[in-house]
Short mmCIF file of C-alpha atoms in Angstrom, two decimals:
data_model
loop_
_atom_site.label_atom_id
_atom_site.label_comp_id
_atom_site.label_asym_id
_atom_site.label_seq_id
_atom_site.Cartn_x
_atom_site.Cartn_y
_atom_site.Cartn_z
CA UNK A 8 105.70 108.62 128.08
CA UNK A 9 109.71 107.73 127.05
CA UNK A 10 110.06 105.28 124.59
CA UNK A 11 113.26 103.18 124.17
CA UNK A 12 113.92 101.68 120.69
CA UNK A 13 116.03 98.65 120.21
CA UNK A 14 119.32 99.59 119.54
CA UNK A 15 119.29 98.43 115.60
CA UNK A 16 116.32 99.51 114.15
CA UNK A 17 117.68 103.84 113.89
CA UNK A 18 119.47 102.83 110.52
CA UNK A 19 121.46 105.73 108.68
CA UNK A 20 118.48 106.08 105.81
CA UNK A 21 115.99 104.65 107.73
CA UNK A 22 114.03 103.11 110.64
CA UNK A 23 113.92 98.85 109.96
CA UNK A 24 113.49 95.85 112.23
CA UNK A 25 112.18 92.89 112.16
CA UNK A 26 108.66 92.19 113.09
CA UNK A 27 107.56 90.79 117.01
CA UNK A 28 111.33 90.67 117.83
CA UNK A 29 112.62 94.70 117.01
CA UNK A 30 109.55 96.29 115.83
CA UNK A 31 105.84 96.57 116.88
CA UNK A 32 102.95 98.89 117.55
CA UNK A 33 104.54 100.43 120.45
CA UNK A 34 107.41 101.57 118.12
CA UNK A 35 105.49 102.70 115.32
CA UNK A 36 103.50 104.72 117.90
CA UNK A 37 106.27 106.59 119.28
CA UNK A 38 107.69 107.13 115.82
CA UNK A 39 104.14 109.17 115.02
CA UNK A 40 104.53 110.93 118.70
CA UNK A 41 108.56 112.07 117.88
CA UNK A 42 108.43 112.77 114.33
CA UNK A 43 105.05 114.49 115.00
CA UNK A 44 107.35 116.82 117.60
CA UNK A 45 109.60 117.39 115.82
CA UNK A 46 107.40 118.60 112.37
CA UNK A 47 105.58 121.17 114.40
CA UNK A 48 108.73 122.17 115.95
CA UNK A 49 109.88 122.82 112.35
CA UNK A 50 106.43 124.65 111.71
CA UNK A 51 104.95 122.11 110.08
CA UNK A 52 101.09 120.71 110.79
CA UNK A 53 100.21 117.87 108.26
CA UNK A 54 101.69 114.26 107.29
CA UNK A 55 100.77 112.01 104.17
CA UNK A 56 101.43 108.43 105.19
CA UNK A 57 101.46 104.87 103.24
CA UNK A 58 101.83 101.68 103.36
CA UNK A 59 103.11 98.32 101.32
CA UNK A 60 101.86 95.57 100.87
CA UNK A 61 103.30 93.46 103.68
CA UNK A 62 101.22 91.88 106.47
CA UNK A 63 102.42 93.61 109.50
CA UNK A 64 102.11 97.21 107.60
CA UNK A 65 98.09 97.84 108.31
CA UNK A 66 99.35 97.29 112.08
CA UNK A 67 101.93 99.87 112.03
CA UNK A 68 99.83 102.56 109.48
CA UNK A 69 97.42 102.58 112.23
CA UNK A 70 100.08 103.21 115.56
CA UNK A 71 101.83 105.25 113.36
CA UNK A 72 98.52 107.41 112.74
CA UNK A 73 97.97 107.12 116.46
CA UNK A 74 101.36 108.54 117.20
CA UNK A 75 101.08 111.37 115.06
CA UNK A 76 97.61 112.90 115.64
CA UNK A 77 98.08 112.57 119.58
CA UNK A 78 101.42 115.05 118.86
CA UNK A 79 98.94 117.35 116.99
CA UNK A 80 99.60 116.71 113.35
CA UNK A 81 96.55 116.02 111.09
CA UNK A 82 97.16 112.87 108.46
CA UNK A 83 96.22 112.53 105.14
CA UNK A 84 96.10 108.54 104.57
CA UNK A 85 97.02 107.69 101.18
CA UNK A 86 96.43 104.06 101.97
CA UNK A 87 98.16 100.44 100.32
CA UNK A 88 101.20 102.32 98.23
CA UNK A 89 104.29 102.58 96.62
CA UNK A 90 106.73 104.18 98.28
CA UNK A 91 107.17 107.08 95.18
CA UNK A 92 103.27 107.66 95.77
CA UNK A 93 103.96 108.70 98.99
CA UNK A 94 106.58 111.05 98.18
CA UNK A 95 104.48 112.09 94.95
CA UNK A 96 101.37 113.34 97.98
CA UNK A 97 104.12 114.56 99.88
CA UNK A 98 105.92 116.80 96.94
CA UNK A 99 102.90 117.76 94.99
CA UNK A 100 100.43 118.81 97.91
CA UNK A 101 101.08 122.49 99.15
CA UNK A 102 99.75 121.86 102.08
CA UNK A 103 101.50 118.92 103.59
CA UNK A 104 104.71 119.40 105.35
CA UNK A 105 106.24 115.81 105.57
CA UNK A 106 105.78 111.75 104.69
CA UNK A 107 106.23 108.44 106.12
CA UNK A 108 106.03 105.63 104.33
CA UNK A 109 105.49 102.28 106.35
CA UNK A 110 107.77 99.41 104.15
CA UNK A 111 110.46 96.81 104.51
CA UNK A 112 111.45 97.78 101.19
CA UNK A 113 113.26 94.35 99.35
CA UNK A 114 113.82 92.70 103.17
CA UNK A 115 112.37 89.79 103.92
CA UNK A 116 108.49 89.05 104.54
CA UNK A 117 109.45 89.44 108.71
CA UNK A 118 111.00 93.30 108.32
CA UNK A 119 109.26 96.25 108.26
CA UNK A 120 110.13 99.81 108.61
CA UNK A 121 109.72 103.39 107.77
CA UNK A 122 110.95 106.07 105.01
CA UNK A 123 110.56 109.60 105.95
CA UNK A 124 110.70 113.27 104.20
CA UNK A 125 110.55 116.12 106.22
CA UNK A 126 109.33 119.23 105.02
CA UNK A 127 110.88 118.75 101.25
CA UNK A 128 114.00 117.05 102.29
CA UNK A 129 114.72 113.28 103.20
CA UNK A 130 115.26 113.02 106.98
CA UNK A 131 117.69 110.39 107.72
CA UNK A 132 121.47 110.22 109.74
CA UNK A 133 121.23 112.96 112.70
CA UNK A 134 117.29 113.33 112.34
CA UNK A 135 116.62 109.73 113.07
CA UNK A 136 119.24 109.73 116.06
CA UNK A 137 117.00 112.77 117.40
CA UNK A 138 113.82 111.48 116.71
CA UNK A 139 115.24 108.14 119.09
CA UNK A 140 116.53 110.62 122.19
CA UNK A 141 112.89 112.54 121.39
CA UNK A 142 111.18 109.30 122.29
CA UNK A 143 113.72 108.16 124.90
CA UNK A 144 113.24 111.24 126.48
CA UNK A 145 109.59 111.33 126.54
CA UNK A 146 109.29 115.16 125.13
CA UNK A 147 106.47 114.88 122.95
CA UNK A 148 104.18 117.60 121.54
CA UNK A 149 100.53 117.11 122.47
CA UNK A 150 97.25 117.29 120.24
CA UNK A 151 94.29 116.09 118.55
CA UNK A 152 95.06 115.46 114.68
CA UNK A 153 92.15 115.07 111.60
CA UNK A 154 92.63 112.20 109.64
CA UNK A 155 91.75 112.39 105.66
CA UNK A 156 92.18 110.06 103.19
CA UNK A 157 93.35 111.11 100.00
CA UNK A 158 92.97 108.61 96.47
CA UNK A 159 96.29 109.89 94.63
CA UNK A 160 96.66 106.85 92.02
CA UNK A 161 95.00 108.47 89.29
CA UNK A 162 96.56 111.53 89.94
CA UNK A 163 100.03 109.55 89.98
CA UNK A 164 99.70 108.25 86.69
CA UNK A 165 98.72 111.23 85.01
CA UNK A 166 102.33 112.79 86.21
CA UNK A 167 104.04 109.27 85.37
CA UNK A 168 102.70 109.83 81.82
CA UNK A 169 104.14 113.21 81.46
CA UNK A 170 107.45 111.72 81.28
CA UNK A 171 106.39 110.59 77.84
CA UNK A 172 105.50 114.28 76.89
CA UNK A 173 106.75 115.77 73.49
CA UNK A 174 107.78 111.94 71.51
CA UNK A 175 105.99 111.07 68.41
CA UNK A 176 103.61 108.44 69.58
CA UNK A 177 104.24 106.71 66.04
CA UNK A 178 107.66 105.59 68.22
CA UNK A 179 106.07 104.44 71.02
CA UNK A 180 103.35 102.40 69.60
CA UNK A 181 105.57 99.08 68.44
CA UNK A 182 107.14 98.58 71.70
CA UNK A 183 106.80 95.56 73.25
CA UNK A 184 107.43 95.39 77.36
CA UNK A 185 107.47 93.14 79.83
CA UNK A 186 107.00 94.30 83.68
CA UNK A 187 107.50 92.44 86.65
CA UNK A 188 105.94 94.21 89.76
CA UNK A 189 107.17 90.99 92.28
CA UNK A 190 104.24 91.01 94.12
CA UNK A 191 105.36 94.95 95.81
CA UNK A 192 103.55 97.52 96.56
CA UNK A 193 103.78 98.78 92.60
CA UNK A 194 101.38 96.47 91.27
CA UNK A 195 98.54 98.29 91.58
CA UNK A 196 99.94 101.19 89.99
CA UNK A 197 101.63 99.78 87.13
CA UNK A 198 98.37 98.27 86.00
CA UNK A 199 96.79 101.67 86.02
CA UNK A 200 100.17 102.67 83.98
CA UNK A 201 100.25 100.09 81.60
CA UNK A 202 96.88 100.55 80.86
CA UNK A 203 97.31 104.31 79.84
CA UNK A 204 101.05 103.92 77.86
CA UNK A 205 101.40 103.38 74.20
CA UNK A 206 102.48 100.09 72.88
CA UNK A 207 102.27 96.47 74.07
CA UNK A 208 102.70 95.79 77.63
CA UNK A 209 102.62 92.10 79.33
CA UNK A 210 102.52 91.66 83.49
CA UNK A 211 103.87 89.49 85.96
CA UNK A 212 102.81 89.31 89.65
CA UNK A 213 100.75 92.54 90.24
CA UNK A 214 99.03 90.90 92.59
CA UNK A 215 100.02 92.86 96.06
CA UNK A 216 101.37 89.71 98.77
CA UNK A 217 103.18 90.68 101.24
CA UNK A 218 104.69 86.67 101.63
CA UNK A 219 105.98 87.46 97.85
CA UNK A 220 104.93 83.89 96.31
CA UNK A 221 106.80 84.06 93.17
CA UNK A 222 110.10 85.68 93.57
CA UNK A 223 112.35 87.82 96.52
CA UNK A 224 111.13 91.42 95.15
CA UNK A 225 115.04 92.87 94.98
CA UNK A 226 115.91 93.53 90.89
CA UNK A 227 119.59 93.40 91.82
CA UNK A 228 119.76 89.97 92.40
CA UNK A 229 119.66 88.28 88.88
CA UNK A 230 117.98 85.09 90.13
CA UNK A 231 114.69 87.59 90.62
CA UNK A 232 114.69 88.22 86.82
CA UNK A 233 114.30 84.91 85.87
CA UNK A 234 110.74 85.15 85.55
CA UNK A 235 110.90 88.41 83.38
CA UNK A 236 113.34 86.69 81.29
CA UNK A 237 111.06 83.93 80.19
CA UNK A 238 108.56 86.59 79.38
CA UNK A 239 111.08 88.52 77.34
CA UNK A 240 111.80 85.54 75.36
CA UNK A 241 108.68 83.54 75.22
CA UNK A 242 107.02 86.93 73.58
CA UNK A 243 110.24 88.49 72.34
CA UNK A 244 109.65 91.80 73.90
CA UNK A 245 111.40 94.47 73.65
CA UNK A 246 112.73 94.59 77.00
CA UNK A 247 111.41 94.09 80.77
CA UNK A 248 111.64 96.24 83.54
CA UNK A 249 111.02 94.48 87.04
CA UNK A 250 110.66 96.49 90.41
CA UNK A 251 111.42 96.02 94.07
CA UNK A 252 109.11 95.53 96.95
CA UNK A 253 107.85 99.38 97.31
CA UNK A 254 108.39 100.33 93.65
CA UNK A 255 111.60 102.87 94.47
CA UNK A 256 114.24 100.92 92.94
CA UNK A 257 114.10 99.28 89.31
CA UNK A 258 115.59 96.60 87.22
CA UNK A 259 115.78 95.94 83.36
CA UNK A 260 117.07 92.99 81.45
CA UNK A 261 116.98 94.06 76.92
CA UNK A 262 115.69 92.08 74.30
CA UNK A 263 118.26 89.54 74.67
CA UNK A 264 117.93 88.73 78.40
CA UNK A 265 121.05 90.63 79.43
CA UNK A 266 120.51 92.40 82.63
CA UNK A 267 120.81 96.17 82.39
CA UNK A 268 122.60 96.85 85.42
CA UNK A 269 121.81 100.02 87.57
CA UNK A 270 124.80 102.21 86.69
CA UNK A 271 124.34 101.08 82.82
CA UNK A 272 120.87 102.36 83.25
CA UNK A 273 122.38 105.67 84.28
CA UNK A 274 124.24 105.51 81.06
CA UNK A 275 121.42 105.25 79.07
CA UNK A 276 118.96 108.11 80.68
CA UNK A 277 122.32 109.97 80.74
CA UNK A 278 122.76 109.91 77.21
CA UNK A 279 119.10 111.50 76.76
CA UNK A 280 119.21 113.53 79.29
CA UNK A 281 122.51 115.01 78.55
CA UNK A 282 120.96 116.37 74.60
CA UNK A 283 119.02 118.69 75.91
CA UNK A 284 120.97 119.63 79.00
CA UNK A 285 124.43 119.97 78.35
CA UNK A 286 127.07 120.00 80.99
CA UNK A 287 124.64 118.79 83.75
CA UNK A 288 126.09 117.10 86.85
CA UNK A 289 124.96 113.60 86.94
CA UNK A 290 125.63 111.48 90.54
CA UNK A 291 126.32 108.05 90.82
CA UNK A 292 127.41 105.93 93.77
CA UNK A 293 130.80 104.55 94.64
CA UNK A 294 129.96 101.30 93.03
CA UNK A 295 129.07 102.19 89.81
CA UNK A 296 131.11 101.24 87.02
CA UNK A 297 134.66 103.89 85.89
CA UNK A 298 132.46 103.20 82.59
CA UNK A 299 129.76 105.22 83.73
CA UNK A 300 131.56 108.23 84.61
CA UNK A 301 133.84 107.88 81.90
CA UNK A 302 130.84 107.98 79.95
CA UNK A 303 128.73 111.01 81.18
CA UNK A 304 132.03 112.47 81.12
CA UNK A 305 132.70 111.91 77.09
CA UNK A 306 128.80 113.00 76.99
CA UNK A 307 129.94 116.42 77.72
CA UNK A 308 128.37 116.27 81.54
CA UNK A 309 130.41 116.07 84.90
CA UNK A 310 130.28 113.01 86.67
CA UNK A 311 130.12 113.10 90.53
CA UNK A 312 130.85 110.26 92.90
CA UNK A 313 128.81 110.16 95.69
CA UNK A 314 128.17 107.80 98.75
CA UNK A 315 125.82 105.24 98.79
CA UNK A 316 122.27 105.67 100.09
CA UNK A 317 119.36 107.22 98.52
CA UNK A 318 118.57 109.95 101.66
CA UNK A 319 122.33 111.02 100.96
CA UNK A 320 122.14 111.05 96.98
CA UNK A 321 118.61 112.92 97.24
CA UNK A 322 120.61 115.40 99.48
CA UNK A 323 123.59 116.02 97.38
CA UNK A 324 121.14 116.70 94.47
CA UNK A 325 119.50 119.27 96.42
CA UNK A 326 123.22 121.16 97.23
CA UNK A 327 124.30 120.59 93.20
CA UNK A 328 121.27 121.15 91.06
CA UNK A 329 122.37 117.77 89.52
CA UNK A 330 119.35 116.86 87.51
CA UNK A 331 119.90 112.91 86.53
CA UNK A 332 121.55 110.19 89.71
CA UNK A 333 121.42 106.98 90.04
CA UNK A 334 122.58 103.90 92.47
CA UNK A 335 124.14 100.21 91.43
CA UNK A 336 120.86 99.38 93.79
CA UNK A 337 118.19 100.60 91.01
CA UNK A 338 117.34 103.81 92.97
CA UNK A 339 117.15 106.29 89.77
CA UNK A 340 116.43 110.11 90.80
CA UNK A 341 115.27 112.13 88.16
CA UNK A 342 115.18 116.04 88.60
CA UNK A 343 114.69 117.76 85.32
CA UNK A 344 111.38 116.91 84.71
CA UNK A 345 110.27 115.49 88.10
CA UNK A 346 110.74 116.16 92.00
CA UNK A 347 114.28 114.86 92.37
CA UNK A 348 113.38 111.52 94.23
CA UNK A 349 113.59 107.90 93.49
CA UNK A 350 110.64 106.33 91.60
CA UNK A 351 111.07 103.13 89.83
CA UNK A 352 107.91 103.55 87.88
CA UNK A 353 108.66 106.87 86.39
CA UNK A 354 112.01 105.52 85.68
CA UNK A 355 110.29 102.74 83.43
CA UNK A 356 108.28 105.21 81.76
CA UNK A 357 111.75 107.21 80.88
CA UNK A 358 113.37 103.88 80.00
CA UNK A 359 110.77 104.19 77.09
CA UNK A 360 111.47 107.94 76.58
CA UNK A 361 115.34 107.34 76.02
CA UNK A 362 114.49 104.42 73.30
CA UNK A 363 112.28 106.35 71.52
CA UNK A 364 114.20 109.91 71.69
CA UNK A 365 117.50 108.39 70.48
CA UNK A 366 116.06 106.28 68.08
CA UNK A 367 117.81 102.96 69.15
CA UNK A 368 116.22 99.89 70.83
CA UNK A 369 116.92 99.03 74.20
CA UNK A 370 118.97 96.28 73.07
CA UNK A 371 121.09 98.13 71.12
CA UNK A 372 121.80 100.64 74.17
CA UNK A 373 122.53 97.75 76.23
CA UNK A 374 125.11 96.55 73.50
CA UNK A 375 126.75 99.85 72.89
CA UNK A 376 128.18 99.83 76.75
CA UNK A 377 131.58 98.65 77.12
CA UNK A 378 131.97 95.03 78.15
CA UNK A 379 133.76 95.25 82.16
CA UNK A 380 134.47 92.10 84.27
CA UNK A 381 133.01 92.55 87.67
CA UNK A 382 131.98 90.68 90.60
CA UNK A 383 128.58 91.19 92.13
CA UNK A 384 128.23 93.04 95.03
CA UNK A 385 129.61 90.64 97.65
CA UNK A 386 128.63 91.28 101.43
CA UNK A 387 129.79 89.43 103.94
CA UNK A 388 128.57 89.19 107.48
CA UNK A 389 131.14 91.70 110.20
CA UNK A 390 129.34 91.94 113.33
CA UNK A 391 127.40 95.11 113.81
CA UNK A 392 130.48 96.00 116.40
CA UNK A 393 133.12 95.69 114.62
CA UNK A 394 131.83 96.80 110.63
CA UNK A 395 132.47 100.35 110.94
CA UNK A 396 135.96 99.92 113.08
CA UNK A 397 137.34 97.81 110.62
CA UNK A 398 136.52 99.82 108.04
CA UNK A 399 138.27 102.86 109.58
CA UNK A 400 141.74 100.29 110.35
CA UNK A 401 141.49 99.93 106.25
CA UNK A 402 140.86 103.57 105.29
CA UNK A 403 143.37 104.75 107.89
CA UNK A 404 145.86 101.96 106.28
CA UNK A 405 145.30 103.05 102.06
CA UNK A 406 145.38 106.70 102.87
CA UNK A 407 148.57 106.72 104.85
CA UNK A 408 150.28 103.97 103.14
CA UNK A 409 148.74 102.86 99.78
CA UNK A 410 151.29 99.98 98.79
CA UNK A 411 152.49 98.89 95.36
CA UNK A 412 150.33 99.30 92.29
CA UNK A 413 147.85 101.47 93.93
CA UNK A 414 147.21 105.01 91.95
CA UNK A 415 144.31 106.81 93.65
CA UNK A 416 142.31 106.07 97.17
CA UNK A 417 138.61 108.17 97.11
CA UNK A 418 136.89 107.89 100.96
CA UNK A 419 134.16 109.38 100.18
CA UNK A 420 132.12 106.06 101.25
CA UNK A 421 134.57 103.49 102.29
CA UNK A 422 137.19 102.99 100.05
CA UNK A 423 137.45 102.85 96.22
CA UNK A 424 140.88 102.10 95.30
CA UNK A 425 141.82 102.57 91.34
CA UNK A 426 144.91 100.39 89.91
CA UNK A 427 146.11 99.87 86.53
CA UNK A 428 143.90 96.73 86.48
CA UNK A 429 140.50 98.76 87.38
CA UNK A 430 139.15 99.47 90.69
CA UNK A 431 137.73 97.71 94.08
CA UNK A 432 135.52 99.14 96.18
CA UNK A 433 135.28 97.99 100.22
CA UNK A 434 132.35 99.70 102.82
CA UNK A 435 130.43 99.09 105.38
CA UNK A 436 126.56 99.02 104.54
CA UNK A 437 124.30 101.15 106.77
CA UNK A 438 121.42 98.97 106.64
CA UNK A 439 122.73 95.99 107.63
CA UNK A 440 125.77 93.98 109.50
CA UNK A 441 127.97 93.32 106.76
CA UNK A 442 130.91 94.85 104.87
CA UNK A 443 130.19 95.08 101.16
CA UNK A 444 133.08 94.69 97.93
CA UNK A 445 132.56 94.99 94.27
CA UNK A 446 135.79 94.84 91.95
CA UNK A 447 135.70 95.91 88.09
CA UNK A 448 138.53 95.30 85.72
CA UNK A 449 138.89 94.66 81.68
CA UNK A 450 140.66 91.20 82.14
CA UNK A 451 139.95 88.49 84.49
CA UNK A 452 143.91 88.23 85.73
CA UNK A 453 143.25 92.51 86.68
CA UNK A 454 140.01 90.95 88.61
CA UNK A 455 141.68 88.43 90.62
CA UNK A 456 144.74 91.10 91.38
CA UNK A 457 142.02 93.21 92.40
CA UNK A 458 140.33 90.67 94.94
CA UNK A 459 143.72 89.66 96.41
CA UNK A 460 144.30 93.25 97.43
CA UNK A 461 140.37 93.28 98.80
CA UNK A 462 141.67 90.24 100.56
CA UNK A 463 144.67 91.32 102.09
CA UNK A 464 143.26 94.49 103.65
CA UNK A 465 140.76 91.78 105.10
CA UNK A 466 143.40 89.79 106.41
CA UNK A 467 144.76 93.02 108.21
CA UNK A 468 141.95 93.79 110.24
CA UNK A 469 141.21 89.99 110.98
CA UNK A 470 138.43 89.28 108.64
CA UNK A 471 138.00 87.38 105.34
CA UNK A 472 135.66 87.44 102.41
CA UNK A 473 133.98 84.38 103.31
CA UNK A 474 130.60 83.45 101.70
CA UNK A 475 128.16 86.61 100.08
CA UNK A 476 125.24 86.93 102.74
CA UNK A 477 121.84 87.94 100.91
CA UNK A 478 120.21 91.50 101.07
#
């Protein structure tokens, strides 16, 4: 039985499409009968799978289920999740040898799609281009899986609480939070959380609907905070935390409403992470502030670049023995203390940690970071044909010929190009068809330089900036 997927739903960390039009039960199916394959190929016999809250995901869960006992895998069904509970079942259960979470992670209501790890690692890139010929080809194992279902939540929270483990409650029983689970996946789990954690907690939108009523569940995108903010102020917490759609990737905004952006985040668990181990490598991606790795740097720890993606940072965390990375995105890995992958809840719980171990407010973390000018992350629609060639015309142009002004050109993912005025960043996302640009610099005449030159290298290749295109 070959199945053919549409052409844009194999994404680099990922397999996403939009609902009736790229994706259905047919898909999801063949995703169960391929990966299925390609687990027992590797040895492996059992797969935890979840699901988010959206509408379409009980559809797929059950295909996907289909898919994957008819190759001869057995399923453990962890049921309506956040994505971190499903890699939680995956990495604390000896005897399951992989994970697929069903979620459309902060797309809109229409997307859906899947997240994978494969026997301890993320499987992503080459593994989802063989997992599409598997299908296309029709080579599937054959089989008759169990299904069990497995209730992890309590489980979950007990583990999330252990990132609390050694502080003086005394310093944990004034705070004051506010959380924002954006009707995700999360909810459910955060209330369990907030009712176990010290202090004073407040909730927005636990509620799990998958047509996200209140708010676009994506942290990044200040507008989404605006509800936390009124909380923050109305009850003048201490600070909020706010999550996306399958609880992997977290936002923050202090006492005073300021947004605590992802790499100034890193800062901050960097800082406590860094006192008790000392020269650790800590990743961030190419879009996170010079401040950061200045920072970890002047912290006594060596900062790492790394390309964007959270399969790719996961992996190069693995290879170092990094303990602490972190995305502009909110995806915050934490391996010194946990399993090394991307949980926005856990990363609340150590957002409390780092207040109470260093003995300074949230607010006064937030204020201790180094004012930068930057834009947002500006994407801009390049059709899916033409994204990655034009970014190769650019990377091909700075590395040959770099021009006036320019001192250093890293390709690790795109191009970041450092100047006397700060830095700009150009690259072509993986998850969508658009070409993404951030800029950074201390004055807002460096800024504009910096754009210009973003603009130019446009102007090259035949493209312009145009107008930002949402997530």
């Amino acid at each position: 039985m070959q199945h053919q997927f549409h052409p844009s739903v194999l994404r680099e960390y990922d397999i996403r499409g939009i609902i009736g039009e790229t994706l259905g039960a047919d898909d999801a199916r063949a995703i169960g009968r391929a990966f299925g394959t390609l687990l027992r190929d590797a040895g492996g016999t059992t797969v935890a799978v979840g699901y988010d809250g959206r509408v379409s995901s009980p559809m797929l869960e059950h295909a996907l289920i289909e898919g994957l006992t008819a190759s001869g895998c057995d399923v453990v069904r962890i049921g309506l999740s956040a994505t971190p509970m499903l890699y939680y079942a995956e990495a604390s259960a000896e005897q399951v040898d992989g994970g697929i979470q069903i979620t459309g992670s902060h797309n809109p209501p229409n997307y859906n799609g899947f997240k994978m790890v494969f026997m301890g690692r993320p499987f992503f890139g080459a593994d989802i281009q063989k997992l599409g010929k598997l299908a296309a080809d029709g080579a599937f194992a054959s089989g008759t899986g169990d299904i069990t279902a497995r209730d992890i939540m309590s489980e979950y929270v007990e583990r999330l609480l252990q990132g609390l483990a050694g502080i003086d409650p005394g310093k944990l029983d004034t705070l004051r939070v506010g959380w924002d689970a954006g009707n995700g996946s999360a909810g459910p789990a955060l209330e369990a959380l907030a009712a176990r954690l010290p202090g004073e907690h407040h909730l927005l939108f636990t509620e799990v609907d998958g047509h996200f009523p209140n708010h676009h569940p994506d942290p990044t995108v200040e507008a989404n905070l605006a509800d936390l903010r009124r909380l923050v102020a109305d009850k003048n917490l201490d600070f909020g935390v706010a999550f996306d759609g399958d609880g992997d990737r977290i936002g923050a905004i202090d006492g005073e409403g300021r947004v605590i952006w992802g790499d100034q985040l890193l800062m901050i668990y960097a800082e406590d992470l860094l006192k008790t181990r000392p020269g650790s490598t800590i990743i961030a991606d190419v879009k996170a502030s010079r401040a950061l790795f200045d920072r970890v740097a002047e912290l006594g720890g060596q900062p790492l670049m790394w390309k964007t993606g959270h399969s790719l940072i996961k992996s190069k965390m693995k290879e170092t023995g990094a303990p602490l990375a972190g995305e502009m995105s909110g995806h915050v890995f934490f391996a010194d203390d946990y399993y090394g992958y991307d949980d926005a809840l856990y990363a609340g719980v150590r957002l409390l940690a780092a207040a109470a171990r260093l003995g300074k407010s949230v607010t006064e973390l937030r204020s201790a970071i180094p004012p930068m000018l930057n834009t947002p992350e500006m994407r801009f629609q390049v059709d899916e044909s033409r994204k990655f060639a034009a970014m190769a015309e650019i990377t091909e142009r700075l590395t040959t010929n770099p021009g006036p002004g320019v001192e250093e050109v890293n390709a690790t993912d795109g191009v970041r190009v450092n100047t006397a005025d700060g830095w700009w960043l150009l690259r072509a996302s993986n998850t969508q068809d658009v070409l993404v640009a951030r800029a950074e610099s201390e004055s807002q005449e460096g800024l504009e330089r910096l754009l210009a030159q973003i603009d130019d290298q446009l102007a090259l290749s035949g493209l312009e900036r145009g107008e930002s295109v949402g997530h």
